[in-house]
mmCIF file of C-alpha atoms in Angstrom:
data_model
loop_
_atom_site.group_PDB
_atom_site.id
_atom_site.type_symbol
_atom_site.label_atom_id
_atom_site.label_comp_id
_atom_site.label_asym_id
_atom_site.label_seq_id
_atom_site.Cartn_x
_atom_site.Cartn_y
_atom_site.Cartn_z
ATOM 1 C CA MET A 29 -3.578 -19.967 -33.657
ATOM 2 C CA ARG A 30 -0.557 -21.158 -30.809
ATOM 3 C CA THR A 31 1.298 -17.811 -31.974
ATOM 4 C CA THR A 32 -2.011 -15.998 -31.637
ATOM 5 C CA THR A 33 -2.553 -17.530 -28.081
ATOM 6 C CA PHE A 34 1.087 -16.930 -27.038
ATOM 7 C CA ALA A 35 1.046 -13.259 -28.141
ATOM 8 C CA THR A 36 -2.068 -12.490 -26.632
ATOM 9 C CA LEU A 37 -0.812 -13.782 -23.450
ATOM 10 C CA ALA A 38 2.376 -11.952 -23.502
ATOM 11 C CA LEU A 39 0.547 -8.822 -23.960
ATOM 12 C CA LEU A 40 -1.908 -9.503 -21.105
ATOM 13 C CA ILE A 41 1.382 -9.868 -18.782
ATOM 14 C CA ALA A 42 3.168 -6.747 -20.436
ATOM 15 C CA ALA A 43 -0.390 -4.913 -19.513
ATOM 16 C CA THR A 44 -0.282 -6.118 -15.978
ATOM 17 C CA ALA A 45 3.260 -5.660 -15.245
ATOM 18 C CA PRO A 46 3.131 -1.780 -14.312
ATOM 19 C CA ALA A 47 0.087 -2.139 -12.073
ATOM 20 C CA ALA A 48 1.837 -5.137 -10.229
ATOM 21 C CA ALA A 49 4.679 -3.242 -9.576
ATOM 22 C CA GLN A 50 2.507 -0.226 -8.167
ATOM 23 C CA ASN A 51 0.683 -2.109 -6.008
ATOM 24 C CA HIS A 52 0.967 -1.097 -2.443
ATOM 25 C CA ASP A 53 -1.362 -1.708 0.535
ATOM 26 C CA HIS A 54 -3.049 1.559 2.131
ATOM 27 C CA ALA A 55 -4.737 -0.426 4.494
ATOM 28 C CA ASP A 56 -2.435 0.688 7.234
ATOM 29 C CA HIS A 57 -2.257 5.002 6.257
ATOM 30 C CA GLU A 58 -3.844 6.968 8.929
ATOM 31 C CA PRO A 59 -5.782 9.647 7.576
ATOM 32 C CA ALA A 60 -3.148 12.908 8.052
ATOM 33 C CA PRO A 61 -3.817 15.738 9.749
ATOM 34 C CA ALA A 62 -5.341 18.923 8.102
ATOM 35 C CA ALA A 63 -2.575 20.883 8.893
ATOM 36 C CA ALA A 64 0.175 21.764 6.164
ATOM 37 C CA PRO A 65 3.239 19.917 5.728
ATOM 38 C CA ALA A 66 6.398 20.392 7.574
ATOM 39 C CA ALA A 67 7.774 23.944 6.813
ATOM 40 C CA GLY A 68 11.141 23.459 5.036
ATOM 41 C CA GLU A 69 10.888 19.742 4.220
ATOM 42 C CA PHE A 70 10.262 20.135 0.233
ATOM 43 C CA GLU A 71 13.406 22.722 0.359
ATOM 44 C CA ARG A 72 15.645 20.286 2.316
ATOM 45 C CA LEU A 73 14.716 17.219 0.103
ATOM 46 C CA ASP A 74 15.413 19.036 -3.175
ATOM 47 C CA ALA A 75 18.914 18.580 -3.494
ATOM 48 C CA ASN A 76 19.670 20.252 -6.788
ATOM 49 C CA ARG A 77 17.478 23.247 -6.026
ATOM 50 C CA ASP A 78 15.676 22.975 -9.058
ATOM 51 C CA GLY A 79 12.038 23.431 -7.450
ATOM 52 C CA PHE A 80 11.248 20.072 -8.172
ATOM 53 C CA LEU A 81 11.602 16.550 -6.430
ATOM 54 C CA GLN A 82 13.020 13.691 -8.381
ATOM 55 C CA ARG A 83 12.379 10.258 -6.882
ATOM 56 C CA ALA A 84 16.411 9.904 -6.339
ATOM 57 C CA GLU A 85 16.405 13.044 -3.838
ATOM 58 C CA LEU A 86 13.730 11.031 -1.878
ATOM 59 C CA PRO A 87 15.582 9.158 1.248
ATOM 60 C CA ALA A 88 14.779 5.350 0.920
ATOM 61 C CA ASP A 89 12.728 5.416 4.030
ATOM 62 C CA HIS A 90 10.653 8.462 3.328
ATOM 63 C CA PRO A 91 7.066 7.443 3.515
ATOM 64 C CA LEU A 92 6.165 9.481 0.093
ATOM 65 C CA LEU A 93 8.444 6.907 -1.962
ATOM 66 C CA PRO A 94 5.948 4.373 -2.319
ATOM 67 C CA HIS A 95 3.275 6.799 -3.679
ATOM 68 C CA PHE A 96 5.584 8.712 -5.768
ATOM 69 C CA GLU A 97 4.050 8.079 -9.117
ATOM 70 C CA MET A 98 0.320 8.674 -7.621
ATOM 71 C CA SER A 99 1.528 12.019 -6.459
ATOM 72 C CA ASP A 100 3.114 12.896 -9.646
ATOM 73 C CA ARG A 101 -0.280 14.189 -11.214
ATOM 74 C CA ASP A 102 1.264 15.485 -14.545
ATOM 75 C CA ARG A 103 3.032 12.497 -14.934
ATOM 76 C CA ASN A 104 6.603 14.211 -15.755
ATOM 77 C CA GLY A 105 8.385 12.185 -13.518
ATOM 78 C CA ARG A 106 8.844 14.918 -10.486
ATOM 79 C CA LEU A 107 6.941 16.412 -8.133
ATOM 80 C CA ASP A 108 6.204 20.315 -7.821
ATOM 81 C CA ARG A 109 5.557 22.162 -4.454
ATOM 82 C CA ARG A 110 1.665 21.554 -5.012
ATOM 83 C CA GLU A 111 2.251 17.642 -5.504
ATOM 84 C CA PHE A 112 4.371 17.437 -2.714
ATOM 85 C CA ASP A 113 1.904 19.602 -0.609
ATOM 86 C CA ALA A 114 -1.141 17.389 -1.425
ATOM 87 C CA ALA A 115 1.206 13.831 -1.368
ATOM 88 C CA GLN A 116 1.787 14.565 2.185
ATOM 89 C CA ARG A 117 -1.459 15.516 3.562
ATOM 90 C CA MET A 118 -2.588 11.962 1.845
ATOM 91 C CA ARG A 119 0.083 10.109 4.123
#
């Protein structure tokens, strides 16, 4: 019985860890203007010129960084131009 209880508890903790890691307060965000994101920003950030933005290509102070996983709609670990533009409009 103790082993089952411990295993269940361990699974619950493991299941909530990713959610806790992505916990970010959105209360201080203002709605973004309807205008398109700054021209050239995607290209400037795409250091390896592969047409995608990986997390490592964003500067540490970039406002999109805390929202990277949420912006990665297809969950491939990188943002294409469309995902980036949509994320920029949300910030």
